[in-house]
PDB file of C-alpha atoms in Angstrom:
ATOM      1  CA  UNK A   1     -52.139   1.016 -37.072  1.00  0.00           C
ATOM      2  CA  UNK A   2     -53.479   2.238 -33.122  1.00  0.00           C
ATOM      3  CA  UNK A   3     -55.017   5.130 -32.334  1.00  0.00           C
ATOM      4  CA  UNK A   4     -56.183   6.966 -29.175  1.00  0.00           C
ATOM      5  CA  UNK A   5     -58.533  10.367 -29.784  1.00  0.00           C
ATOM      6  CA  UNK A   6     -58.829  12.526 -26.804  1.00  0.00           C
ATOM      7  CA  UNK A   7     -60.829  16.671 -27.874  1.00  0.00           C
ATOM      8  CA  UNK A   8     -58.326  18.379 -28.360  1.00  0.00           C
ATOM      9  CA  UNK A   9     -59.827  21.357 -28.099  1.00  0.00           C
ATOM     10  CA  UNK A  10     -59.520  22.849 -24.762  1.00  0.00           C
ATOM     11  CA  UNK A  11     -62.866  22.102 -22.087  1.00  0.00           C
ATOM     12  CA  UNK A  12     -63.570  25.913 -20.533  1.00  0.00           C
ATOM     13  CA  UNK A  13     -66.714  25.152 -18.317  1.00  0.00           C
ATOM     14  CA  UNK A  14     -68.233  27.216 -14.789  1.00  0.00           C
ATOM     15  CA  UNK A  15     -67.502  26.532 -11.901  1.00  0.00           C
ATOM     16  CA  UNK A  16     -69.392  23.942 -10.422  1.00  0.00           C
ATOM     17  CA  UNK A  17     -70.079  22.032 -13.459  1.00  0.00           C
ATOM     18  CA  UNK A  18     -69.975  18.663 -14.430  1.00  0.00           C
ATOM     19  CA  UNK A  19     -66.967  18.695 -16.975  1.00  0.00           C
ATOM     20  CA  UNK A  20     -67.188  16.052 -19.009  1.00  0.00           C
ATOM     21  CA  UNK A  21     -64.301  14.478 -21.526  1.00  0.00           C
ATOM     22  CA  UNK A  22     -64.266  11.783 -24.104  1.00  0.00           C
ATOM     23  CA  UNK A  23     -61.336   8.958 -25.134  1.00  0.00           C
ATOM     24  CA  UNK A  24     -62.018   6.865 -28.459  1.00  0.00           C
ATOM     25  CA  UNK A  25     -59.624   4.659 -29.574  1.00  0.00           C
ATOM     26  CA  UNK A  26     -59.484   2.449 -32.430  1.00  0.00           C
ATOM     27  CA  UNK A  27     -58.267  -0.894 -33.637  1.00  0.00           C
ATOM     28  CA  UNK A  28     -57.568  -1.597 -30.092  1.00  0.00           C
ATOM     29  CA  UNK A  29     -58.730  -3.768 -27.598  1.00  0.00           C
ATOM     30  CA  UNK A  30     -57.489  -2.165 -24.549  1.00  0.00           C
ATOM     31  CA  UNK A  31     -57.530  -5.254 -20.597  1.00  0.00           C
ATOM     32  CA  UNK A  32     -57.750  -2.101 -18.727  1.00  0.00           C
ATOM     33  CA  UNK A  33     -58.004   2.059 -19.190  1.00  0.00           C
ATOM     34  CA  UNK A  34     -56.194   4.394 -17.138  1.00  0.00           C
ATOM     35  CA  UNK A  35     -56.664   8.876 -16.667  1.00  0.00           C
ATOM     36  CA  UNK A  36     -54.404  10.372 -15.483  1.00  0.00           C
ATOM     37  CA  UNK A  37     -54.084  14.356 -14.465  1.00  0.00           C
ATOM     38  CA  UNK A  38     -50.738  16.420 -15.285  1.00  0.00           C
ATOM     39  CA  UNK A  39     -50.177  19.739 -15.035  1.00  0.00           C
ATOM     40  CA  UNK A  40     -47.233  22.229 -15.781  1.00  0.00           C
ATOM     41  CA  UNK A  41     -44.408  21.154 -16.034  1.00  0.00           C
ATOM     42  CA  UNK A  42     -45.365  17.928 -13.356  1.00  0.00           C
ATOM     43  CA  UNK A  43     -45.083  14.433 -14.543  1.00  0.00           C
ATOM     44  CA  UNK A  44     -48.604  13.034 -14.847  1.00  0.00           C
ATOM     45  CA  UNK A  45     -51.064  11.502 -11.251  1.00  0.00           C
ATOM     46  CA  UNK A  46     -52.648   9.158 -12.017  1.00  0.00           C
ATOM     47  CA  UNK A  47     -56.646   9.524 -10.963  1.00  0.00           C
ATOM     48  CA  UNK A  48     -58.643   6.132 -11.949  1.00  0.00           C
ATOM     49  CA  UNK A  49     -58.856   2.767 -13.985  1.00  0.00           C
ATOM     50  CA  UNK A  50     -61.503   0.665 -14.913  1.00  0.00           C
ATOM     51  CA  UNK A  51     -61.069  -2.747 -16.590  1.00  0.00           C
ATOM     52  CA  UNK A  52     -62.312  -3.896 -20.114  1.00  0.00           C
ATOM     53  CA  UNK A  53     -65.213  -6.371 -18.130  1.00  0.00           C
ATOM     54  CA  UNK A  54     -66.616  -2.642 -15.583  1.00  0.00           C
ATOM     55  CA  UNK A  55     -69.095  -0.116 -17.098  1.00  0.00           C
ATOM     56  CA  UNK A  56     -68.119   2.124 -14.709  1.00  0.00           C
ATOM     57  CA  UNK A  57     -66.011   3.198 -11.847  1.00  0.00           C
ATOM     58  CA  UNK A  58     -65.776   6.549  -9.350  1.00  0.00           C
ATOM     59  CA  UNK A  59     -63.592   8.535  -7.124  1.00  0.00           C
ATOM     60  CA  UNK A  60     -64.937  10.534  -5.051  1.00  0.00           C
ATOM     61  CA  UNK A  61     -66.261  13.667  -7.785  1.00  0.00           C
ATOM     62  CA  UNK A  62     -64.466  11.741 -10.371  1.00  0.00           C
ATOM     63  CA  UNK A  63     -66.599   8.978 -11.963  1.00  0.00           C
ATOM     64  CA  UNK A  64     -65.194   7.285 -15.785  1.00  0.00           C
ATOM     65  CA  UNK A  65     -66.737   5.083 -17.237  1.00  0.00           C
ATOM     66  CA  UNK A  66     -65.995   2.686 -20.489  1.00  0.00           C
ATOM     67  CA  UNK A  67     -67.952   0.808 -23.102  1.00  0.00           C
ATOM     68  CA  UNK A  68     -66.221  -1.595 -25.356  1.00  0.00           C
ATOM     69  CA  UNK A  69     -68.608  -1.387 -28.416  1.00  0.00           C
ATOM     70  CA  UNK A  70     -67.876   1.563 -28.517  1.00  0.00           C
ATOM     71  CA  UNK A  71     -64.929   2.536 -27.667  1.00  0.00           C
ATOM     72  CA  UNK A  72     -64.793   4.848 -25.757  1.00  0.00           C
ATOM     73  CA  UNK A  73     -64.103   6.087 -22.155  1.00  0.00           C
ATOM     74  CA  UNK A  74     -66.207   9.609 -20.830  1.00  0.00           C
ATOM     75  CA  UNK A  75     -64.586  11.407 -17.677  1.00  0.00           C
ATOM     76  CA  UNK A  76     -66.562  13.356 -15.414  1.00  0.00           C
ATOM     77  CA  UNK A  77     -66.237  15.892 -12.521  1.00  0.00           C
ATOM     78  CA  UNK A  78     -68.740  16.875 -11.250  1.00  0.00           C
ATOM     79  CA  UNK A  79     -69.228  20.322  -9.278  1.00  0.00           C
ATOM     80  CA  UNK A  80     -65.303  21.445 -10.977  1.00  0.00           C
ATOM     81  CA  UNK A  81     -63.462  23.453  -9.341  1.00  0.00           C
ATOM     82  CA  UNK A  82     -60.336  26.077 -10.496  1.00  0.00           C
ATOM     83  CA  UNK A  83     -57.993  23.681  -8.965  1.00  0.00           C
ATOM     84  CA  UNK A  84     -59.218  21.372 -11.437  1.00  0.00           C
ATOM     85  CA  UNK A  85     -57.732  22.913 -14.625  1.00  0.00           C
ATOM     86  CA  UNK A  86     -55.084  20.773 -15.548  1.00  0.00           C
ATOM     87  CA  UNK A  87     -54.772  18.842 -18.648  1.00  0.00           C
ATOM     88  CA  UNK A  88     -56.477  14.872 -18.622  1.00  0.00           C
ATOM     89  CA  UNK A  89     -55.089  11.582 -21.095  1.00  0.00           C
ATOM     90  CA  UNK A  90     -56.521   8.889 -21.450  1.00  0.00           C
ATOM     91  CA  UNK A  91     -53.975   6.004 -21.495  1.00  0.00           C
ATOM     92  CA  UNK A  92     -54.794   2.538 -22.600  1.00  0.00           C
ATOM     93  CA  UNK A  93     -52.991  -1.160 -21.653  1.00  0.00           C
ATOM     94  CA  UNK A  94     -53.394  -4.350 -23.224  1.00  0.00           C
ATOM     95  CA  UNK A  95     -52.097  -6.876 -21.561  1.00  0.00           C
ATOM     96  CA  UNK A  96     -51.229  -5.575 -17.931  1.00  0.00           C
ATOM     97  CA  UNK A  97     -47.626  -4.908 -18.199  1.00  0.00           C
ATOM     98  CA  UNK A  98     -48.428  -1.001 -17.517  1.00  0.00           C
ATOM     99  CA  UNK A  99     -47.522  -0.721 -21.132  1.00  0.00           C
ATOM    100  CA  UNK A 100     -49.091   2.287 -21.021  1.00  0.00           C
ATOM    101  CA  UNK A 101     -50.886   3.894 -25.003  1.00  0.00           C
ATOM    102  CA  UNK A 102     -51.569   7.493 -24.688  1.00  0.00           C
ATOM    103  CA  UNK A 103     -53.775  10.590 -25.681  1.00  0.00           C
ATOM    104  CA  UNK A 104     -52.938  13.743 -26.662  1.00  0.00           C
ATOM    105  CA  UNK A 105     -54.672  14.899 -23.727  1.00  0.00           C
ATOM    106  CA  UNK A 106     -57.537  17.309 -23.165  1.00  0.00           C
ATOM    107  CA  UNK A 107     -57.045  20.594 -21.286  1.00  0.00           C
ATOM    108  CA  UNK A 108     -59.956  21.526 -18.992  1.00  0.00           C
ATOM    109  CA  UNK A 109     -60.002  24.835 -17.384  1.00  0.00           C
ATOM    110  CA  UNK A 110     -62.910  26.293 -14.899  1.00  0.00           C
ATOM    111  CA  UNK A 111     -63.704  29.349 -14.711  1.00  0.00           C
ATOM    112  CA  UNK A 112     -64.627  30.843 -10.973  1.00  0.00           C
TER     113      UNK A 112
ATOM    114  CA  UNK B   1     -41.927   7.177  -0.014  1.00  0.00           C
ATOM    115  CA  UNK B   2     -40.478   9.791  -2.300  1.00  0.00           C
ATOM    116  CA  UNK B   3     -41.381   8.856  -5.836  1.00  0.00           C
ATOM    117  CA  UNK B   4     -39.927   8.619  -8.550  1.00  0.00           C
ATOM    118  CA  UNK B   5     -36.425  10.780  -8.893  1.00  0.00           C
ATOM    119  CA  UNK B   6     -35.038  12.163 -11.860  1.00  0.00           C
ATOM    120  CA  UNK B   7     -31.976  13.876 -12.827  1.00  0.00           C
ATOM    121  CA  UNK B   8     -30.877  16.742 -13.596  1.00  0.00           C
ATOM    122  CA  UNK B   9     -34.503  18.596 -14.311  1.00  0.00           C
ATOM    123  CA  UNK B  10     -33.129  20.345 -16.876  1.00  0.00           C
ATOM    124  CA  UNK B  11     -30.550  20.492 -19.393  1.00  0.00           C
ATOM    125  CA  UNK B  12     -29.448  22.585 -22.302  1.00  0.00           C
ATOM    126  CA  UNK B  13     -26.644  20.643 -24.413  1.00  0.00           C
ATOM    127  CA  UNK B  14     -25.409  21.384 -28.022  1.00  0.00           C
ATOM    128  CA  UNK B  15     -26.110  19.089 -30.564  1.00  0.00           C
ATOM    129  CA  UNK B  16     -23.113  16.318 -31.267  1.00  0.00           C
ATOM    130  CA  UNK B  17     -23.112  16.348 -26.608  1.00  0.00           C
ATOM    131  CA  UNK B  18     -23.557  12.726 -25.112  1.00  0.00           C
ATOM    132  CA  UNK B  19     -26.331  13.744 -22.939  1.00  0.00           C
ATOM    133  CA  UNK B  20     -26.977  11.369 -20.044  1.00  0.00           C
ATOM    134  CA  UNK B  21     -30.301  10.632 -18.253  1.00  0.00           C
ATOM    135  CA  UNK B  22     -31.268  10.004 -14.653  1.00  0.00           C
ATOM    136  CA  UNK B  23     -33.817   7.587 -12.887  1.00  0.00           C
ATOM    137  CA  UNK B  24     -34.275   6.540  -9.371  1.00  0.00           C
ATOM    138  CA  UNK B  25     -37.890   4.403  -9.193  1.00  0.00           C
ATOM    139  CA  UNK B  26     -40.107   3.654  -6.170  1.00  0.00           C
ATOM    140  CA  UNK B  27     -38.595   1.477  -3.914  1.00  0.00           C
ATOM    141  CA  UNK B  28     -40.967  -2.115  -4.365  1.00  0.00           C
ATOM    142  CA  UNK B  29     -41.572  -1.157  -7.939  1.00  0.00           C
ATOM    143  CA  UNK B  30     -40.563  -4.210 -10.972  1.00  0.00           C
ATOM    144  CA  UNK B  31     -41.274  -1.632 -13.762  1.00  0.00           C
ATOM    145  CA  UNK B  32     -39.799   0.758 -14.903  1.00  0.00           C
ATOM    146  CA  UNK B  33     -40.371   2.979 -17.710  1.00  0.00           C
ATOM    147  CA  UNK B  34     -38.879   5.134 -20.283  1.00  0.00           C
ATOM    148  CA  UNK B  35     -41.039   8.449 -21.786  1.00  0.00           C
ATOM    149  CA  UNK B  36     -40.114  11.282 -23.805  1.00  0.00           C
ATOM    150  CA  UNK B  37     -43.098  14.281 -24.257  1.00  0.00           C
ATOM    151  CA  UNK B  38     -43.422  16.917 -26.822  1.00  0.00           C
ATOM    152  CA  UNK B  39     -45.733  19.135 -28.421  1.00  0.00           C
ATOM    153  CA  UNK B  40     -46.191  17.960 -31.419  1.00  0.00           C
ATOM    154  CA  UNK B  41     -46.183  13.564 -30.405  1.00  0.00           C
ATOM    155  CA  UNK B  42     -48.058  13.939 -26.489  1.00  0.00           C
ATOM    156  CA  UNK B  43     -46.054  11.174 -24.172  1.00  0.00           C
ATOM    157  CA  UNK B  44     -44.716   7.862 -25.898  1.00  0.00           C
ATOM    158  CA  UNK B  45     -43.736   4.951 -24.627  1.00  0.00           C
ATOM    159  CA  UNK B  46     -39.592   4.597 -25.482  1.00  0.00           C
ATOM    160  CA  UNK B  47     -38.782   1.784 -23.812  1.00  0.00           C
ATOM    161  CA  UNK B  48     -39.791  -0.022 -20.863  1.00  0.00           C
ATOM    162  CA  UNK B  49     -38.196  -2.682 -17.831  1.00  0.00           C
ATOM    163  CA  UNK B  50     -39.146  -5.530 -15.798  1.00  0.00           C
ATOM    164  CA  UNK B  51     -36.757  -7.128 -13.295  1.00  0.00           C
ATOM    165  CA  UNK B  52     -34.627  -4.622 -13.595  1.00  0.00           C
ATOM    166  CA  UNK B  53     -34.245  -6.661 -18.095  1.00  0.00           C
ATOM    167  CA  UNK B  54     -35.551  -4.224 -20.276  1.00  0.00           C
ATOM    168  CA  UNK B  55     -38.389  -6.299 -22.735  1.00  0.00           C
ATOM    169  CA  UNK B  56     -39.638  -3.530 -25.189  1.00  0.00           C
ATOM    170  CA  UNK B  57     -37.403  -1.212 -26.752  1.00  0.00           C
ATOM    171  CA  UNK B  58     -39.133  -1.164 -29.808  1.00  0.00           C
ATOM    172  CA  UNK B  59     -40.112   2.699 -29.013  1.00  0.00           C
ATOM    173  CA  UNK B  60     -36.207   3.924 -29.309  1.00  0.00           C
ATOM    174  CA  UNK B  61     -36.371   5.767 -31.537  1.00  0.00           C
ATOM    175  CA  UNK B  62     -32.642   5.197 -33.132  1.00  0.00           C
ATOM    176  CA  UNK B  63     -29.154   3.828 -31.935  1.00  0.00           C
ATOM    177  CA  UNK B  64     -28.378   6.988 -30.662  1.00  0.00           C
ATOM    178  CA  UNK B  65     -30.523   5.886 -27.769  1.00  0.00           C
ATOM    179  CA  UNK B  66     -30.120   3.511 -25.242  1.00  0.00           C
ATOM    180  CA  UNK B  67     -30.461   2.633 -21.878  1.00  0.00           C
ATOM    181  CA  UNK B  68     -29.648   0.553 -19.369  1.00  0.00           C
ATOM    182  CA  UNK B  69     -30.673  -0.926 -15.464  1.00  0.00           C
ATOM    183  CA  UNK B  70     -27.797  -2.062 -13.564  1.00  0.00           C
ATOM    184  CA  UNK B  71     -29.692  -3.007 -10.583  1.00  0.00           C
ATOM    185  CA  UNK B  72     -33.350  -2.656  -8.946  1.00  0.00           C
ATOM    186  CA  UNK B  73     -33.084   1.559  -7.948  1.00  0.00           C
ATOM    187  CA  UNK B  74     -31.158   3.194 -11.565  1.00  0.00           C
ATOM    188  CA  UNK B  75     -31.723   3.883 -15.038  1.00  0.00           C
ATOM    189  CA  UNK B  76     -30.223   5.450 -17.698  1.00  0.00           C
ATOM    190  CA  UNK B  77     -31.025   7.059 -20.971  1.00  0.00           C
ATOM    191  CA  UNK B  78     -28.900   8.084 -23.130  1.00  0.00           C
ATOM    192  CA  UNK B  79     -28.425  10.496 -26.214  1.00  0.00           C
ATOM    193  CA  UNK B  80     -25.547   9.418 -27.970  1.00  0.00           C
ATOM    194  CA  UNK B  81     -24.675  12.332 -29.801  1.00  0.00           C
ATOM    195  CA  UNK B  82     -27.964  14.261 -29.308  1.00  0.00           C
ATOM    196  CA  UNK B  83     -29.477  15.955 -31.843  1.00  0.00           C
ATOM    197  CA  UNK B  84     -31.866  19.654 -31.882  1.00  0.00           C
ATOM    198  CA  UNK B  85     -34.760  16.741 -32.620  1.00  0.00           C
ATOM    199  CA  UNK B  86     -34.284  15.146 -29.514  1.00  0.00           C
ATOM    200  CA  UNK B  87     -35.346  18.440 -27.257  1.00  0.00           C
ATOM    201  CA  UNK B  88     -38.445  17.294 -25.137  1.00  0.00           C
ATOM    202  CA  UNK B  89     -38.812  16.126 -21.747  1.00  0.00           C
ATOM    203  CA  UNK B  90     -38.475  13.084 -20.256  1.00  0.00           C
ATOM    204  CA  UNK B  91     -39.944  11.045 -18.194  1.00  0.00           C
ATOM    205  CA  UNK B  92     -39.605   7.308 -15.650  1.00  0.00           C
ATOM    206  CA  UNK B  93     -42.008   5.983 -14.010  1.00  0.00           C
ATOM    207  CA  UNK B  94     -41.874   2.542 -12.367  1.00  0.00           C
ATOM    208  CA  UNK B  95     -44.682   0.133 -10.908  1.00  0.00           C
ATOM    209  CA  UNK B  96     -46.492  -2.276  -9.267  1.00  0.00           C
ATOM    210  CA  UNK B  97     -47.188  -5.855 -10.263  1.00  0.00           C
ATOM    211  CA  UNK B  98     -50.846  -6.191  -8.803  1.00  0.00           C
ATOM    212  CA  UNK B  99     -52.291  -8.834 -11.021  1.00  0.00           C
ATOM    213  CA  UNK B 100     -55.928  -8.760 -12.501  1.00  0.00           C
ATOM    214  CA  UNK B 101     -55.710  -5.173 -10.241  1.00  0.00           C
ATOM    215  CA  UNK B 102     -53.773  -3.358 -13.546  1.00  0.00           C
ATOM    216  CA  UNK B 103     -50.443  -1.508 -13.391  1.00  0.00           C
ATOM    217  CA  UNK B 104     -50.962   1.762 -12.468  1.00  0.00           C
ATOM    218  CA  UNK B 105     -47.139   3.715 -13.201  1.00  0.00           C
ATOM    219  CA  UNK B 106     -45.461   7.009 -11.114  1.00  0.00           C
ATOM    220  CA  UNK B 107     -44.191   9.428 -13.117  1.00  0.00           C
ATOM    221  CA  UNK B 108     -41.254  11.379 -11.931  1.00  0.00           C
ATOM    222  CA  UNK B 109     -41.485  15.044 -12.381  1.00  0.00           C
ATOM    223  CA  UNK B 110     -39.002  14.703 -15.629  1.00  0.00           C
ATOM    224  CA  UNK B 111     -35.672  16.016 -17.343  1.00  0.00           C
ATOM    225  CA  UNK B 112     -36.104  19.305 -19.346  1.00  0.00           C
ATOM    226  CA  UNK B 113     -33.882  18.291 -22.214  1.00  0.00           C
ATOM    227  CA  UNK B 114     -33.133  21.238 -24.852  1.00  0.00           C
ATOM    228  CA  UNK B 115     -30.428  20.793 -27.984  1.00  0.00           C
ATOM    229  CA  UNK B 116     -29.187  23.449 -29.033  1.00  0.00           C
TER     230      UNK B 116
END
Protein backbone atom coordinates (compact mmCIF):
# COMPACT_ATOMS: atom_id res chain seq x y z
CA UNK A 1 0.00 0.00 0.00
CA UNK A 2 1.03 3.60 -0.43
CA UNK A 3 2.92 5.03 2.50
CA UNK A 4 4.26 8.50 3.29
CA UNK A 5 6.53 8.86 6.28
CA UNK A 6 7.54 11.99 8.09
CA UNK A 7 9.46 12.17 11.35
CA UNK A 8 6.86 11.63 14.03
CA UNK A 9 9.03 13.08 16.74
CA UNK A 10 9.07 16.83 17.14
CA UNK A 11 12.12 18.67 15.87
CA UNK A 12 13.55 21.19 18.33
CA UNK A 13 16.16 23.64 17.13
CA UNK A 14 17.72 26.91 18.15
CA UNK A 15 16.77 30.16 16.49
CA UNK A 16 19.05 30.99 13.59
CA UNK A 17 19.84 27.36 12.75
CA UNK A 18 18.65 25.48 9.67
CA UNK A 19 15.73 23.11 10.18
CA UNK A 20 15.60 20.05 7.93
CA UNK A 21 12.47 17.94 7.68
CA UNK A 22 12.24 14.63 5.85
CA UNK A 23 9.47 13.05 3.80
CA UNK A 24 9.86 9.49 2.53
CA UNK A 25 7.40 7.59 0.42
CA UNK A 26 6.97 4.05 -0.89
CA UNK A 27 4.93 2.40 -3.63
CA UNK A 28 4.29 5.74 -5.22
CA UNK A 29 5.39 7.74 -8.24
CA UNK A 30 4.16 11.25 -7.56
CA UNK A 31 4.09 13.80 -10.32
CA UNK A 32 4.21 16.57 -7.73
CA UNK A 33 5.24 16.92 -4.14
CA UNK A 34 4.02 19.73 -1.93
CA UNK A 35 4.76 21.07 1.54
CA UNK A 36 2.19 22.70 3.77
CA UNK A 37 2.36 24.43 7.13
CA UNK A 38 -0.32 23.93 9.76
CA UNK A 39 -0.68 25.99 12.91
CA UNK A 40 -2.77 24.71 15.87
CA UNK A 41 -6.48 25.14 15.23
CA UNK A 42 -5.96 26.26 11.63
CA UNK A 43 -6.13 24.72 8.20
CA UNK A 44 -2.95 23.76 6.31
CA UNK A 45 -1.36 26.50 4.24
CA UNK A 46 0.54 25.83 1.02
CA UNK A 47 4.27 26.61 1.03
CA UNK A 48 6.04 25.03 -1.93
CA UNK A 49 5.44 22.65 -4.83
CA UNK A 50 8.09 20.70 -6.71
CA UNK A 51 7.62 18.59 -9.82
CA UNK A 52 9.08 15.15 -10.42
CA UNK A 53 11.55 16.49 -12.98
CA UNK A 54 12.84 19.18 -10.62
CA UNK A 55 15.60 18.58 -8.11
CA UNK A 56 15.30 21.69 -5.99
CA UNK A 57 12.98 24.63 -5.40
CA UNK A 58 13.53 27.74 -3.30
CA UNK A 59 11.33 30.46 -1.87
CA UNK A 60 12.89 33.01 0.44
CA UNK A 61 14.23 31.04 3.44
CA UNK A 62 12.62 27.79 2.29
CA UNK A 63 14.19 25.10 0.12
CA UNK A 64 12.75 21.79 -1.04
CA UNK A 65 14.60 18.93 -2.70
CA UNK A 66 13.01 15.98 -4.47
CA UNK A 67 14.89 12.74 -5.12
CA UNK A 68 12.67 10.31 -7.02
CA UNK A 69 15.36 7.62 -6.87
CA UNK A 70 15.53 7.71 -3.09
CA UNK A 71 11.79 8.46 -2.93
CA UNK A 72 12.53 11.31 -0.57
CA UNK A 73 11.98 15.02 -0.18
CA UNK A 74 13.85 17.29 2.20
CA UNK A 75 12.41 20.60 3.40
CA UNK A 76 14.82 23.19 4.76
CA UNK A 77 14.15 26.40 6.64
CA UNK A 78 17.28 28.53 6.92
CA UNK A 79 17.83 31.16 9.63
CA UNK A 80 14.89 29.71 11.53
CA UNK A 81 12.75 31.91 13.75
CA UNK A 82 10.35 31.15 16.61
CA UNK A 83 7.53 32.15 14.22
CA UNK A 84 8.45 29.13 12.08
CA UNK A 85 7.23 26.83 14.86
CA UNK A 86 4.38 24.78 13.41
CA UNK A 87 3.57 21.37 11.96
CA UNK A 88 4.83 20.80 8.42
CA UNK A 89 3.00 18.39 6.15
CA UNK A 90 4.33 16.66 3.07
CA UNK A 91 1.78 15.81 0.37
CA UNK A 92 2.00 13.80 -2.85
CA UNK A 93 -0.05 14.26 -6.01
CA UNK A 94 0.22 11.56 -8.67
CA UNK A 95 -2.06 12.93 -11.30
CA UNK A 96 -2.12 16.72 -11.01
CA UNK A 97 -5.72 16.67 -9.87
CA UNK A 98 -4.94 18.11 -6.48
CA UNK A 99 -5.91 14.77 -4.98
CA UNK A 100 -3.21 15.02 -2.35
CA UNK A 101 -2.12 12.25 -0.04
CA UNK A 102 -0.65 13.72 3.14
CA UNK A 103 1.97 12.53 5.57
CA UNK A 104 1.32 12.75 9.29
CA UNK A 105 3.42 15.87 9.62
CA UNK A 106 6.44 16.87 11.67
CA UNK A 107 6.17 19.45 14.43
CA UNK A 108 8.97 21.99 14.47
CA UNK A 109 9.76 24.03 17.56
CA UNK A 110 12.24 26.88 17.19
CA UNK A 111 13.54 28.16 20.51
CA UNK A 112 14.78 31.73 20.95
CA UNK B 1 -10.75 36.97 -1.59
CA UNK B 2 -12.17 35.63 1.65
CA UNK B 3 -10.70 32.18 1.13
CA UNK B 4 -12.54 28.92 1.67
CA UNK B 5 -15.37 29.44 4.12
CA UNK B 6 -16.65 26.63 6.29
CA UNK B 7 -19.51 26.43 8.74
CA UNK B 8 -20.06 25.64 11.49
CA UNK B 9 -16.61 26.10 13.02
CA UNK B 10 -17.52 23.97 16.00
CA UNK B 11 -20.32 21.48 16.48
CA UNK B 12 -21.16 19.19 19.37
CA UNK B 13 -23.91 16.71 18.69
CA UNK B 14 -25.34 13.57 20.17
CA UNK B 15 -24.80 10.17 18.67
CA UNK B 16 -27.46 9.35 16.11
CA UNK B 17 -28.08 12.94 15.07
CA UNK B 18 -27.60 14.23 11.55
CA UNK B 19 -24.67 16.58 10.99
CA UNK B 20 -24.33 18.88 7.98
CA UNK B 21 -21.09 20.70 7.28
CA UNK B 22 -21.03 23.49 4.72
CA UNK B 23 -18.38 24.92 2.45
CA UNK B 24 -18.01 27.87 0.11
CA UNK B 25 -14.94 27.45 -2.11
CA UNK B 26 -12.83 30.26 -3.52
CA UNK B 27 -14.54 31.85 -6.49
CA UNK B 28 -13.20 30.53 -9.79
CA UNK B 29 -11.80 27.32 -8.36
CA UNK B 30 -12.92 24.19 -10.20
CA UNK B 31 -11.88 21.54 -7.67
CA UNK B 32 -13.36 21.04 -4.22
CA UNK B 33 -12.09 18.60 -1.62
CA UNK B 34 -13.34 17.30 1.72
CA UNK B 35 -10.66 16.10 4.13
CA UNK B 36 -10.89 14.72 7.66
CA UNK B 37 -8.10 15.09 10.22
CA UNK B 38 -7.61 13.04 13.37
CA UNK B 39 -4.62 12.45 15.59
CA UNK B 40 -4.58 8.75 14.73
CA UNK B 41 -5.02 8.91 10.96
CA UNK B 42 -3.82 12.37 10.05
CA UNK B 43 -5.33 14.19 7.09
CA UNK B 44 -7.43 11.90 4.89
CA UNK B 45 -9.17 12.75 1.64
CA UNK B 46 -12.85 11.82 1.77
CA UNK B 47 -14.14 12.99 -1.61
CA UNK B 48 -13.39 15.50 -4.31
CA UNK B 49 -15.35 17.25 -7.03
CA UNK B 50 -14.34 18.74 -10.35
CA UNK B 51 -16.72 21.26 -11.86
CA UNK B 52 -19.36 20.22 -9.31
CA UNK B 53 -19.17 16.54 -10.30
CA UNK B 54 -17.96 13.97 -7.73
CA UNK B 55 -14.83 12.36 -9.12
CA UNK B 56 -13.54 10.14 -6.37
CA UNK B 57 -15.41 9.22 -3.20
CA UNK B 58 -13.28 6.23 -2.31
CA UNK B 59 -12.26 7.88 0.94
CA UNK B 60 -15.78 8.19 2.26
CA UNK B 61 -15.78 5.85 5.24
CA UNK B 62 -19.26 4.38 4.85
CA UNK B 63 -22.80 5.01 3.68
CA UNK B 64 -23.47 7.28 6.61
CA UNK B 65 -21.40 9.91 4.84
CA UNK B 66 -22.60 11.79 1.78
CA UNK B 67 -21.45 14.90 -0.02
CA UNK B 68 -23.07 17.17 -2.57
CA UNK B 69 -22.06 20.13 -4.66
CA UNK B 70 -25.21 21.65 -6.17
CA UNK B 71 -23.33 24.59 -7.68
CA UNK B 72 -19.85 26.04 -8.01
CA UNK B 73 -20.08 28.04 -4.81
CA UNK B 74 -21.47 25.57 -2.30
CA UNK B 75 -20.90 22.06 -1.01
CA UNK B 76 -22.16 20.02 1.92
CA UNK B 77 -20.87 17.00 3.78
CA UNK B 78 -23.54 15.13 5.69
CA UNK B 79 -23.20 12.44 8.32
CA UNK B 80 -26.36 10.53 9.19
CA UNK B 81 -26.48 9.03 11.75
CA UNK B 82 -23.40 10.39 13.48
CA UNK B 83 -21.24 8.23 15.76
CA UNK B 84 -18.57 9.14 18.35
CA UNK B 85 -15.83 7.82 16.02
CA UNK B 86 -16.79 10.54 13.53
CA UNK B 87 -15.36 13.15 15.91
CA UNK B 88 -12.65 14.96 13.95
CA UNK B 89 -11.81 18.17 12.17
CA UNK B 90 -13.36 18.29 8.71
CA UNK B 91 -11.62 20.51 6.19
CA UNK B 92 -12.95 21.76 2.92
CA UNK B 93 -10.40 22.86 0.34
CA UNK B 94 -10.48 24.16 -3.20
CA UNK B 95 -8.08 24.61 -6.09
CA UNK B 96 -7.88 25.85 -9.65
CA UNK B 97 -6.46 23.79 -12.48
CA UNK B 98 -3.06 25.13 -13.52
CA UNK B 99 -2.09 22.59 -16.15
CA UNK B 100 1.43 21.31 -15.71
CA UNK B 101 2.19 23.80 -12.96
CA UNK B 102 0.46 21.53 -10.47
CA UNK B 103 -2.59 22.10 -8.32
CA UNK B 104 -2.08 23.79 -4.98
CA UNK B 105 -5.04 23.61 -2.71
CA UNK B 106 -6.43 26.17 -0.30
CA UNK B 107 -7.93 24.95 2.93
CA UNK B 108 -10.67 26.41 5.05
CA UNK B 109 -10.26 26.72 8.78
CA UNK B 110 -12.11 23.48 9.42
CA UNK B 111 -15.25 22.33 11.19
CA UNK B 112 -14.50 20.80 14.58
CA UNK B 113 -17.02 18.02 15.16
CA UNK B 114 -17.56 16.27 18.46
CA UNK B 115 -20.10 13.46 18.67
CA UNK B 116 -21.00 12.46 22.23
